[in-house]
Coordinates of C-alpha atoms and ligand atoms in Angstrom, one line a residue:
X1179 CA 0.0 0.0 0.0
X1180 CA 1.1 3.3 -0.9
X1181 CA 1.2 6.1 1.8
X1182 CA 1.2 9.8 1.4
X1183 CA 0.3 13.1 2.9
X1184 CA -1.1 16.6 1.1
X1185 CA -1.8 19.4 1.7
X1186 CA -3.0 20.8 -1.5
X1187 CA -7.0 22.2 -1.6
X1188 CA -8.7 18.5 -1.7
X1189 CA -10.5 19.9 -4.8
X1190 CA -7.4 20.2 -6.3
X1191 CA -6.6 16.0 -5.8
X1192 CA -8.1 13.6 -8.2
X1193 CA -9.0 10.3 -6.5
X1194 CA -11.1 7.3 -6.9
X1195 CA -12.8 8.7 -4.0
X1196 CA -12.7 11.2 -1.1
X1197 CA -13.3 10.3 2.3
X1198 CA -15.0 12.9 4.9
X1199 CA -16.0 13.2 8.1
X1200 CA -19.7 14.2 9.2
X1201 CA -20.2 15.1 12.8
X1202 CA -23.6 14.4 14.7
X1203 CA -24.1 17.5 15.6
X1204 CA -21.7 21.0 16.1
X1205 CA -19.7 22.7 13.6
X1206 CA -18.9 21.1 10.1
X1207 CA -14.9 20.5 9.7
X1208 CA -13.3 22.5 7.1
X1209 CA -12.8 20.0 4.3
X1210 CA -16.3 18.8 5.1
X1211 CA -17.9 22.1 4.6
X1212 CA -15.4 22.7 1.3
X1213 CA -17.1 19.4 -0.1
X1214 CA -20.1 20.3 0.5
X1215 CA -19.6 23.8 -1.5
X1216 CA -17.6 22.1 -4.1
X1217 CA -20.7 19.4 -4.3
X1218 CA -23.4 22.5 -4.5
X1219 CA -24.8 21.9 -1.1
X1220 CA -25.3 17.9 -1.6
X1221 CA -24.3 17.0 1.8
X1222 CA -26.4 19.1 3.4
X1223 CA -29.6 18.3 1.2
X1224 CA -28.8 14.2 1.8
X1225 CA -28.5 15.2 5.3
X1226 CA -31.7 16.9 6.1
X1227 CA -33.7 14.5 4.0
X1228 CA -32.1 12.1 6.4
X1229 CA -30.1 10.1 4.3
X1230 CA -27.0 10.8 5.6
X1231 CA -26.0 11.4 9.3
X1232 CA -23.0 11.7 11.9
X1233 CA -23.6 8.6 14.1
X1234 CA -20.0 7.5 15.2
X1235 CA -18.6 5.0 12.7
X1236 CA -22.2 5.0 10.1
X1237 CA -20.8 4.9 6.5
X1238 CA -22.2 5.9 3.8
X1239 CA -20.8 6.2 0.3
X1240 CA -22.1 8.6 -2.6
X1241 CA -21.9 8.1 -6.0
X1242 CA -20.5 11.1 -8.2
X1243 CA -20.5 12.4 -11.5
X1244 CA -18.0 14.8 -13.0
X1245 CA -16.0 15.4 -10.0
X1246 CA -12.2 15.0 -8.9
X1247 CA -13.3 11.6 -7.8
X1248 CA -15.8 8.8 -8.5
X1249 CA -17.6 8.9 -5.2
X1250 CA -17.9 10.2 -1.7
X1251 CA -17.7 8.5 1.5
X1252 CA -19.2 10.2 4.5
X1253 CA -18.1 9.0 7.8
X1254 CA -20.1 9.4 10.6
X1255 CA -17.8 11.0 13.5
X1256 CA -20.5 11.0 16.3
X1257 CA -20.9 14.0 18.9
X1258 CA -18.0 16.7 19.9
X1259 CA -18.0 15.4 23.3
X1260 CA -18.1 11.8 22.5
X1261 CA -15.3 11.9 20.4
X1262 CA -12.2 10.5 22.2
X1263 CA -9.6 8.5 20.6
X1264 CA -11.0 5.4 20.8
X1265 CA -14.5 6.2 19.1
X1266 CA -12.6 7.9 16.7
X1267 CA -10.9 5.1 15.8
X1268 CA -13.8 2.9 15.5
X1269 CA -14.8 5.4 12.8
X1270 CA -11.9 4.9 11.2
X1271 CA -11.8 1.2 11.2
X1272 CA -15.9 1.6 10.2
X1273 CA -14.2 3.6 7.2
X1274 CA -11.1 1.3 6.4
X1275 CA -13.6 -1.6 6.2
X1276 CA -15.3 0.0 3.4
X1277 CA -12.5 0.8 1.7
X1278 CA -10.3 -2.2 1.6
X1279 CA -11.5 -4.6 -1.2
X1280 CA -12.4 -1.8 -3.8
X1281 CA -14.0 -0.3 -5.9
X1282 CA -11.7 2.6 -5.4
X1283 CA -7.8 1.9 -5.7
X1284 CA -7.5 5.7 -4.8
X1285 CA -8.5 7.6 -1.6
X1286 CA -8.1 10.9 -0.3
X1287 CA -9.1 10.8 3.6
X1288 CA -9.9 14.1 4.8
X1289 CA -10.2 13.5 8.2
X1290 CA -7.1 14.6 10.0
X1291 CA -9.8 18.1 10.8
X1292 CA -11.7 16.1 12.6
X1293 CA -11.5 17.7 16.2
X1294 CA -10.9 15.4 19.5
X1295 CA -12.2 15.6 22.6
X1296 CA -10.1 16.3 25.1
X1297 CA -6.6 17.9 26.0
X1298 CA -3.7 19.0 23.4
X1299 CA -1.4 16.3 23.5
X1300 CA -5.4 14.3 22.5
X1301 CA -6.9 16.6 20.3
X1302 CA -3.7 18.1 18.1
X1303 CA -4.0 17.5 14.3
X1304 CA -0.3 15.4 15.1
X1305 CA -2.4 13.5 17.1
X1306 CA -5.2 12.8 15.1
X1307 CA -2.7 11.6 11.8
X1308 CA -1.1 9.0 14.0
X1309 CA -4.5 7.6 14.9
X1310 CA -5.6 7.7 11.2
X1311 CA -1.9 5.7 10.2
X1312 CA -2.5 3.2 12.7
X1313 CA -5.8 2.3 12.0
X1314 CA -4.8 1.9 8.4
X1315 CA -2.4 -0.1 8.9
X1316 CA -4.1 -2.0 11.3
X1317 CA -7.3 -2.7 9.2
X1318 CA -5.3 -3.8 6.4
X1319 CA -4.0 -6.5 8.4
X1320 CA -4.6 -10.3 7.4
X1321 CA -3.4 -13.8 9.0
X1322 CA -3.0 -16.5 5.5
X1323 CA 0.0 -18.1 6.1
X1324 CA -1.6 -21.1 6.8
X1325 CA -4.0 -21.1 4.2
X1326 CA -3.8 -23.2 1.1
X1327 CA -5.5 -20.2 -0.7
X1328 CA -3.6 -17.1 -1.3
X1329 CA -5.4 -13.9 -0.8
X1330 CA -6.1 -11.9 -4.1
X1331 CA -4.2 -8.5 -4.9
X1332 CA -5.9 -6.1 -3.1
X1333 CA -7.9 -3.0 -5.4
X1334 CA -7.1 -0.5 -2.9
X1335 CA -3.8 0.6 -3.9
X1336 CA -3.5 4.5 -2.7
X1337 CA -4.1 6.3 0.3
X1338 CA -3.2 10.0 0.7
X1339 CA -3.9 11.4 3.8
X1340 CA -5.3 15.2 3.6
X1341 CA -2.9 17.7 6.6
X1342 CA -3.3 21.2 6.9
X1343 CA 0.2 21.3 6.1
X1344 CA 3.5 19.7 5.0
X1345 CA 5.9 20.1 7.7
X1346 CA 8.1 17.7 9.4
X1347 CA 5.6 17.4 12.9
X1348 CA 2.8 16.4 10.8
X1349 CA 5.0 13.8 8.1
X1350 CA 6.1 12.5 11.4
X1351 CA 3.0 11.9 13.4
X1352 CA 1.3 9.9 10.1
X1353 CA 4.7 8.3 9.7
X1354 CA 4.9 7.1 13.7
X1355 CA 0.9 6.2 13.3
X1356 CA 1.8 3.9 9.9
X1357 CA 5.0 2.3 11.8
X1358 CA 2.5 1.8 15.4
X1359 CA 0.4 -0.2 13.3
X1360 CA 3.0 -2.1 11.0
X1361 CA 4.2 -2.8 14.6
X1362 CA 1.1 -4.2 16.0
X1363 CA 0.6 -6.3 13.0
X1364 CA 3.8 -7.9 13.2
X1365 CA 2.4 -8.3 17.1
X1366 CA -0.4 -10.4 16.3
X1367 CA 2.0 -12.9 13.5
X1368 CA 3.7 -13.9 16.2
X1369 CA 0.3 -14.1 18.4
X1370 CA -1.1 -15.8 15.7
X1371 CA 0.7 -18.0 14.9
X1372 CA 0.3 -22.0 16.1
X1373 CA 2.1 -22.9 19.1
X1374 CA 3.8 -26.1 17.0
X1375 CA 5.6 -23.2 15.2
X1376 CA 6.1 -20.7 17.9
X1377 CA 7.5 -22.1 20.5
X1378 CA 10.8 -20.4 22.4
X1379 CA 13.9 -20.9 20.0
X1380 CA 11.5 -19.6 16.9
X1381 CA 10.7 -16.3 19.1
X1382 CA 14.8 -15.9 19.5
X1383 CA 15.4 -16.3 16.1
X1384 CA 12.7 -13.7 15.2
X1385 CA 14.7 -11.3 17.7
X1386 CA 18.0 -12.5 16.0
X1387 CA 16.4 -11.3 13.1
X1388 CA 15.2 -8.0 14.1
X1389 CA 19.0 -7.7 14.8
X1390 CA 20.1 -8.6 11.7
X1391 CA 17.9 -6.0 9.9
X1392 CA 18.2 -2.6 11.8
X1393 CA 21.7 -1.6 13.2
X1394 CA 20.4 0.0 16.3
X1395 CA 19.1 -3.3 17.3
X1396 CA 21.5 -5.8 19.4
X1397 CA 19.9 -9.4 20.5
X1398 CA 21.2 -11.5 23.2
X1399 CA 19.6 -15.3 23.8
X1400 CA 20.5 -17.3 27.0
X1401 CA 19.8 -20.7 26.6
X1402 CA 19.2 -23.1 29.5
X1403 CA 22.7 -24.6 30.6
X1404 CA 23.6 -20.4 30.5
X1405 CA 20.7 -19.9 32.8
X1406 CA 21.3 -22.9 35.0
X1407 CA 24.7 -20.9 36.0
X1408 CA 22.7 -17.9 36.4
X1409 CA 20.5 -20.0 38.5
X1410 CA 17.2 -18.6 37.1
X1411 CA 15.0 -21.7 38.3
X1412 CA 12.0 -20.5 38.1
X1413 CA 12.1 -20.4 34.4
X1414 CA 13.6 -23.7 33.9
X1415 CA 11.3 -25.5 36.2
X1416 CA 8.2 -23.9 34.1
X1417 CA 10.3 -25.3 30.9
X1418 CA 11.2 -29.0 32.1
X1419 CA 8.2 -30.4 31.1
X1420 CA 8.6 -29.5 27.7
X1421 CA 10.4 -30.7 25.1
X1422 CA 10.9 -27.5 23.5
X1423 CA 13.6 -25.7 25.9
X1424 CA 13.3 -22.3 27.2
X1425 CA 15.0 -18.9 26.4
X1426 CA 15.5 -15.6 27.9
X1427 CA 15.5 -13.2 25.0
X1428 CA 17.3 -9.5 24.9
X1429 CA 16.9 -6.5 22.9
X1430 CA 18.8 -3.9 23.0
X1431 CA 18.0 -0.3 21.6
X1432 CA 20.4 2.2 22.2
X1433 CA 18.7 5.8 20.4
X1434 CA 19.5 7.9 23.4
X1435 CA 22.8 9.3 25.0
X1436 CA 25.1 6.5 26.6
X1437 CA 24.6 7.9 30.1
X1438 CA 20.8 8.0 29.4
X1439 CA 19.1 5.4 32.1
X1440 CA 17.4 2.4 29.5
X1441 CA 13.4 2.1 29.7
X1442 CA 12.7 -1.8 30.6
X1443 CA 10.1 -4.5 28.8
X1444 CA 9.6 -7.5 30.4
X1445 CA 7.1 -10.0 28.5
X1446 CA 5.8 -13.4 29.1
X1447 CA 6.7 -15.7 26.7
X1448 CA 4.7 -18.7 27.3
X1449 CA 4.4 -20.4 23.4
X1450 CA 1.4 -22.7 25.0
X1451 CA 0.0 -22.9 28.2
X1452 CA -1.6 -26.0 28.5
X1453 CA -1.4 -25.6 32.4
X1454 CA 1.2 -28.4 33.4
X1455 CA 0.9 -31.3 35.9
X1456 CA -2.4 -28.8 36.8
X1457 CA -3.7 -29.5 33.4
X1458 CA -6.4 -27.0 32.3
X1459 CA -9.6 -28.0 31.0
X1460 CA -10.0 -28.6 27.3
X1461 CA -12.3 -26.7 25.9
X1462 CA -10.7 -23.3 24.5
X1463 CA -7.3 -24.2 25.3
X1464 CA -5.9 -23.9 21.9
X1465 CA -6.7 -19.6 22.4
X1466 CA -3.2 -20.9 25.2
X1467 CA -1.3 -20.3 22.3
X1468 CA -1.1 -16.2 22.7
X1469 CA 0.0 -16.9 26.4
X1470 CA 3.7 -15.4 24.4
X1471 CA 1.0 -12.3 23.8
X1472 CA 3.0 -10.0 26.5
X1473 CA 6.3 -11.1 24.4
X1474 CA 5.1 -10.3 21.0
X1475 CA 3.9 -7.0 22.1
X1476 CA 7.3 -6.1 23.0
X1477 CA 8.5 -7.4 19.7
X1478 CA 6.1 -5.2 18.0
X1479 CA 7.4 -2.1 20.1
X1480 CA 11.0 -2.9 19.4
X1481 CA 10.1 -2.3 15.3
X1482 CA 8.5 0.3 16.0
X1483 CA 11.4 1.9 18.0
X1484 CA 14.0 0.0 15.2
X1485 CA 11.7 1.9 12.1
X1486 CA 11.1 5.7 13.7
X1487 CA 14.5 6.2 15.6
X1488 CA 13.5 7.9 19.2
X1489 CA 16.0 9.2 21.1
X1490 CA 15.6 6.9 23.8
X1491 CA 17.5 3.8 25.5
X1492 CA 15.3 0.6 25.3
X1493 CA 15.9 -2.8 26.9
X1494 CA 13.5 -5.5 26.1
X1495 CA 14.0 -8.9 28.2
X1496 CA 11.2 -12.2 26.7
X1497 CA 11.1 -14.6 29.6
X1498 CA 10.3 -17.6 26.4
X1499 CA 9.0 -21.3 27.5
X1500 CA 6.2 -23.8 26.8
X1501 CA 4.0 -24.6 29.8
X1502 CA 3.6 -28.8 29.5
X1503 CA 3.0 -31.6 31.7
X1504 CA 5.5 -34.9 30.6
X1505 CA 8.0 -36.5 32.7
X1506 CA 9.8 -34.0 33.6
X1507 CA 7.5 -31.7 34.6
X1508 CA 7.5 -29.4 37.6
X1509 CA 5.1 -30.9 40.5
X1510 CA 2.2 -29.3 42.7
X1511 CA 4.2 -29.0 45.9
X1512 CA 8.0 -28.7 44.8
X1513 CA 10.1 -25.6 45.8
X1514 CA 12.3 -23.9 43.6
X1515 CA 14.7 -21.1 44.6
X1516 CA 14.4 -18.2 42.7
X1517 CA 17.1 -16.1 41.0
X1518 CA 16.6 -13.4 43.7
X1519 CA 17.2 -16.7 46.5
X1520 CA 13.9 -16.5 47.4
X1521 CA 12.3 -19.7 47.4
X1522 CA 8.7 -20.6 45.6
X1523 CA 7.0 -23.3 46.9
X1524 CA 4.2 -24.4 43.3
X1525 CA 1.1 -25.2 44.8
X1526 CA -0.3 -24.8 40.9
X1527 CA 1.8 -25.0 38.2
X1528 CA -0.7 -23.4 36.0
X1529 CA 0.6 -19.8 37.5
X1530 CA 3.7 -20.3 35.7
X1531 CA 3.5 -16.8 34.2
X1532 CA 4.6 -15.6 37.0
X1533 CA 7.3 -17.9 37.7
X1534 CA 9.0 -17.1 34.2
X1535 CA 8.6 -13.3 35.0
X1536 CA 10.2 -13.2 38.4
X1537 CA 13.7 -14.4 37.2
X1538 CA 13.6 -12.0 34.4
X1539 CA 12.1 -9.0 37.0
X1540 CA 15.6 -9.8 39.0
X1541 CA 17.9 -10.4 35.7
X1542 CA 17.1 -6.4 34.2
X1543 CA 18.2 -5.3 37.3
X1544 CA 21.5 -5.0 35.6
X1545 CA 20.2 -2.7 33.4
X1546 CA 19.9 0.0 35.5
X1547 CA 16.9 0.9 34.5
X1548 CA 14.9 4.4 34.2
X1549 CA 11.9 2.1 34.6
X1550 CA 10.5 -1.4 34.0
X1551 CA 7.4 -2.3 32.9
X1552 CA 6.2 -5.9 32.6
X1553 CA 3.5 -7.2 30.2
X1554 CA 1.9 -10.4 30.5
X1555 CA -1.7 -12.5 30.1
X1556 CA -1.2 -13.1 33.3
X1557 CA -4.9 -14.2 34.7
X1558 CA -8.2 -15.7 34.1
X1559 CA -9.4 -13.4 37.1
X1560 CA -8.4 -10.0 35.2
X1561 CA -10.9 -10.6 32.2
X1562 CA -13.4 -11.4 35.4
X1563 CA -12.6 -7.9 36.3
X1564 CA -12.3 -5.8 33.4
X1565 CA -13.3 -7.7 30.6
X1566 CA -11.5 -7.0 26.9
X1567 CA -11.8 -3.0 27.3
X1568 CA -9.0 -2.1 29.4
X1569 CA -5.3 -4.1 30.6
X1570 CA -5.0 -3.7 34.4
X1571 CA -2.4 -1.8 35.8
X1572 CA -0.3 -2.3 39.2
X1573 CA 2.7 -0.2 39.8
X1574 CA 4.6 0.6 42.9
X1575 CA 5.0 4.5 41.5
X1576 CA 2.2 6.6 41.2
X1577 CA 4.1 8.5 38.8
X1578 CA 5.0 5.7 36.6
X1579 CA 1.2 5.0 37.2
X1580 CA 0.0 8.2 36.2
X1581 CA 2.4 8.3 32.8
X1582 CA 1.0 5.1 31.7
X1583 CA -3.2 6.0 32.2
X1584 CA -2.2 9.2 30.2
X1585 CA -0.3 6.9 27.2
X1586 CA -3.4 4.8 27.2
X1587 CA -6.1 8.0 26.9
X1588 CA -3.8 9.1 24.4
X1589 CA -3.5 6.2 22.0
X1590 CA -6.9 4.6 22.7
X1591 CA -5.1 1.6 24.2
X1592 CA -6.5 2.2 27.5
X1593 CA -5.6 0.6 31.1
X1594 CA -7.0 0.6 34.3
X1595 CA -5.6 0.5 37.8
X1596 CA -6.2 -2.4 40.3
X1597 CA -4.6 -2.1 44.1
X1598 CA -0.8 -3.6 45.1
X1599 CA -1.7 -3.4 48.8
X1600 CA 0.0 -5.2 51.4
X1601 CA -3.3 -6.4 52.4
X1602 CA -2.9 -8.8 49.6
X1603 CA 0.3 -10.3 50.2
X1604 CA -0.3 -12.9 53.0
X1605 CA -2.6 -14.8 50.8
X1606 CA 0.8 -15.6 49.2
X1607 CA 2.1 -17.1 52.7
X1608 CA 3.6 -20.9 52.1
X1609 CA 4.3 -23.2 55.1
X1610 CA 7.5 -24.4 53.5
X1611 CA 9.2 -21.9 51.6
X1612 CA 9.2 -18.0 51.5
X1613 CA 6.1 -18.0 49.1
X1614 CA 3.4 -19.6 47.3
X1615 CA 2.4 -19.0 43.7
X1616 CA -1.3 -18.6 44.3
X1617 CA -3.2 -16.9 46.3
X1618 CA -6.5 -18.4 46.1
X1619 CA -10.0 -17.2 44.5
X1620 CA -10.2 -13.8 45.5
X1621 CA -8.4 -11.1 43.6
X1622 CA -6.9 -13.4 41.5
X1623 CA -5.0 -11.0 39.4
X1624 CA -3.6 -8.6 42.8
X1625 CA -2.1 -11.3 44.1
X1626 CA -0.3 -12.5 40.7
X1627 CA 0.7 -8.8 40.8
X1628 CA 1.8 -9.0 44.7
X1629 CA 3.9 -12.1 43.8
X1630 CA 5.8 -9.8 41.2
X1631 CA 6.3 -6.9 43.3
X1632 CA 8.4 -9.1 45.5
X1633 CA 10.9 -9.3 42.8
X1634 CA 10.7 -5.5 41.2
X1635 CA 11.6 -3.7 44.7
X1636 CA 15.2 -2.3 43.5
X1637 CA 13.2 -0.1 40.6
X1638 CA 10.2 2.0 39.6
X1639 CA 7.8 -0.9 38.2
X1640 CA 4.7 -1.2 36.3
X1641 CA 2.9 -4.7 35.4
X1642 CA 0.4 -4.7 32.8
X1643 CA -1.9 -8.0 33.0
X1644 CA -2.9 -7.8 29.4
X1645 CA -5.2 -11.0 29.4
X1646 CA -8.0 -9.5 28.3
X1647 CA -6.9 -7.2 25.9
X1648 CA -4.3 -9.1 23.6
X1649 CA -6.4 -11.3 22.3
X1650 CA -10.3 -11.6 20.5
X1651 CA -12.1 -14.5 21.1
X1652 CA -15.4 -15.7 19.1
X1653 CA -15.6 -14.6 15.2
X1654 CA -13.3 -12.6 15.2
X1655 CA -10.7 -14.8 17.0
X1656 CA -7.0 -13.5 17.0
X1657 CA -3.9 -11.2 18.4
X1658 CA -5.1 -8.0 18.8
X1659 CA -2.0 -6.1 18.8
X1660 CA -2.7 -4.7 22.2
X1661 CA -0.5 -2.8 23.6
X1662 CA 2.1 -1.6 21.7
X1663 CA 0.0 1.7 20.9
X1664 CA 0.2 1.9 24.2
X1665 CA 3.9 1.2 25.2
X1666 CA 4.7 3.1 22.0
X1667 CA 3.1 6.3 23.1
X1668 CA 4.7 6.0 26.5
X1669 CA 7.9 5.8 25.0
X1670 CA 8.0 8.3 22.5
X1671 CA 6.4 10.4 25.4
X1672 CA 10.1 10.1 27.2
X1673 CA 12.2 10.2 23.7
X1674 CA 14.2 13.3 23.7
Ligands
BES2247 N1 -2.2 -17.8 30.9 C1 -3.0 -18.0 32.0 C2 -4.0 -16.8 32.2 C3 -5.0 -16.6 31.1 C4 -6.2 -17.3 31.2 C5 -4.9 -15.7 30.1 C6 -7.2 -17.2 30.3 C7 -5.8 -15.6 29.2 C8 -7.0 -16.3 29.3 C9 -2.2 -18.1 33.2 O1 -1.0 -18.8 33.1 C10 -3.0 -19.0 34.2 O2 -3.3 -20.1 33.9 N2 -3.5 -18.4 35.3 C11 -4.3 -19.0 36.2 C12 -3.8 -18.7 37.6 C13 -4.3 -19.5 38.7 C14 -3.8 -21.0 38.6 C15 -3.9 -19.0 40.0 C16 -5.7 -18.6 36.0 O3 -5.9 -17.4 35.7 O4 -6.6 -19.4 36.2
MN2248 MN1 -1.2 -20.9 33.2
ZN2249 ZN1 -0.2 -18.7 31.3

């Protein structure tokens, strides 16, 4: 797909068709109203006869005669008040869906005028171009890899994206939007992709990879016998019972100054999670193959980062193994000492996510880092508690805390913030080593979060239980992509 942005009078760019956005109610945006002149009041006629109108994300396209384009599509943008990032990006992906097998292999979108609700860094026309590149890129995803039948060419060919200008902050801001999505895509191959193909050596070669591409892009891969010196138990004991052998994965993106401190990613990397020795039930369990989600999120950031160049220092660390139950499998009841020497006594070894994180929560301590923030579909009990709308957010800095709501308003990827009281912790008491790794029933995913914050106490620390966000069940089953616009805006909120 071909890209561009103009800034030329839209009357003055032929296309197959033009894109615009009606509002519910409230002012007109300018290339709106300039259609509408340019069309001798059409919109406005359709609109009070009531064939058109500005519900969020209604489409409606408009044959044309003798125009700069064939026909008109008029996107419904909804209410002023109601329009935050994320509704404006369902009108987008209302818009891309249109669009994406034909007629038109050209389109002018004119929507970039469209004004947000909410505060500068929401509402600024930079702000709304990354949206609009990110959704297109997003929309045009698919998964066929596995298909027998190949996809046929796609019609849509061309899409130029109407700015009130030229300059270097706008080219940038559709650029970063294009790359966030490309990004997110390449997130949900890997989270698509069956576990008999991903499983931990396949993600290190895809971050050996990303190595070999972009310069500014080092990988590291510990295998097991070098984590067996390291004595990073925890992830080995969650690997034994596989035979596909476990890896702890490193990336490396050095953008900023040397003496800059690097921002951390941790993700899980489980490649299936079929619940060991405490075998989950059956039913749904092949949806255990984007347990890696966490990891391929990061994988998708690092891209990102790799393809737009930030002036920041990145470390991303993939805790990788496959959660099985054969001979060598970790037990219900064994205790394992911990990188950090604190011992784990496994009461369930279907909390393993936390087991692989805890080791790699102590190994970035060498980092040094500004912060650390882990990612992982950690628990059942968070999509109890939130559903698919919003990740849940612990953090042990309020600061850290308050950076990463804003990121989420900002890019639509939204999170919400569950409690990391001490109240919690005793549920994790074990009468034979310094911890459990559940904490029963209630608040399932506080106390996967108060297990982790026994190993993140050296540094400012957010986790992100992303199990209800990285993934679609039902129809529409797949990665979602979630949350690399997220992280992604976070970062580039710290770039210099
Ligand atoms: N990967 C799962 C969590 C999960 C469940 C993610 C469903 C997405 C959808 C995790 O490893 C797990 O099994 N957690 C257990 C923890 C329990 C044993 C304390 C859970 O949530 O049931
Ligand atoms: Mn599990
Ligand atoms: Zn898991």
């Amino acid at each position: 797909m071909n890209f561009s942005l103009s800034s030329k009078a839209i009357t003055a760019t032929k296309a197959d068709c033009l894109v615009i956005g009606l509002p519910e109610k409230g002012e007109w945006p300018e290339t709106t109203k300039a259609t509408d002149e340019a069309l001798g009041g059409l919109i406005k006629q359709l609109e009070k006869a009531g064939d058109l109108n500005g519900k969020n994300a209604l489409v409606n396209t408009i044959p044309l005669v003798d125009q700069p384009w064939q026909r008109l599509v008029v996107v419904g943008v909804g209410k002023d008040a109601d329009r935050t990032p994320a509704n404006f990006r369902k009108a987008l992906a209302a818009m891309m869906n249109t669009l994406k097998d034909g007629p038109s292999k050209s389109v002018l979108v004119s929507l970039a005028d469209t004004h947000l609700q909410g505060e500068d860094a929401i509402s600024s026309e930079e702000a709304r171009l990354n949206l609009i590149g990110r959704t297109l890129e997003e929309q045009l995803y698919t998964f066929t890899d596995f298909k027998s039948e190949k996809p046929t060419a796609r019609k849509l060919k061309k899409v130029v994206v109407q700015a009130s200008g030229s300059g270097k902050a706008l080219k940038d801001a559709l650029n970063l939007g294009l790359a966030t999505g490309r990004g997110m895509n390449f997130t949900r191959d890997l989270g698509n992709t069956p576990p008999n193909v991903c499983h931990p050596i396949w993600l290190a070669e895809h971050a050996q990879a990303i190595a070999k591409e972009y310069d500014c892009i080092k990988t590291e891969v510990l295998d097991e016998k070098q984590m067996e010196k390291l004595g990073m138990n925890t992830i080995l004991a969650v690997g034994k019972g596989s035979k596909q052998p476990p890896r702890l994965i490193v990336m490396e993106y050095r953008g900023g100054k040397t003496k800059d401190k690097p921002y951390v990613l941790v993700g899980k990397g489980i490649t299936f999670d079929t619940g060991g020795i405490s075998l989950k039930p059956g039913e749904g369990m092949d949806e255990m193959k984007y347990d890696m989600g966490g990891s391929a999120s990061v994988f998708g950031t690092m891209k990102v980062l790799a393809e737009t160049k930030p002036k920041i220092n990145v470390v991303a660390v993939i805790a990788a193994a496959e959660n099985m139950p054969d001979g060598g499998a970790t037990r219900p009841g064994d205790i394992i000492k911990t990188l950090s020497g604190q011992t784990v006594e496994i009461l369930n070894t279907d909390a393993e996510g936390r087991l692989v994180l805890c080791d790699a929560l102590t190994y970035v301590k060498k980092f040094d880092p500004e912060t650390v923030i882990d990612l992982a579909t950690l628990t059942g009990a968070c999509i109890i508690a939130l559903g698919h709308h919003a990740s849940a957010l612990f953090s042990n800095d309020d600061a850290l805390a308050n950076d990463i709501r804003q990121a989420g308003e900002r890019s639509g990827d939204r999170v919400w913030p569950l409690p990391l009281w001490d109240d919690y912790q005793s549920q994790l008491d074990s009468n034979f080593a310094d911890m459990q790794n559940i904490g029963g029933r209630p608040a399932g995913s506080v106390t996967a979060a108060c297990f982790l914050s026994r190993f993140a106490k050296d540094y400012r620390w957010a986790h992100l239980d992303i199990a209800g966000t990285a993934w679609n069940s039902g129809k529409a089953k797949g990665s979602t992509g979630r949350p690399v616009p997220l992280l992604v805006d976070y970062l580039m909120s710290h770039a210099g």
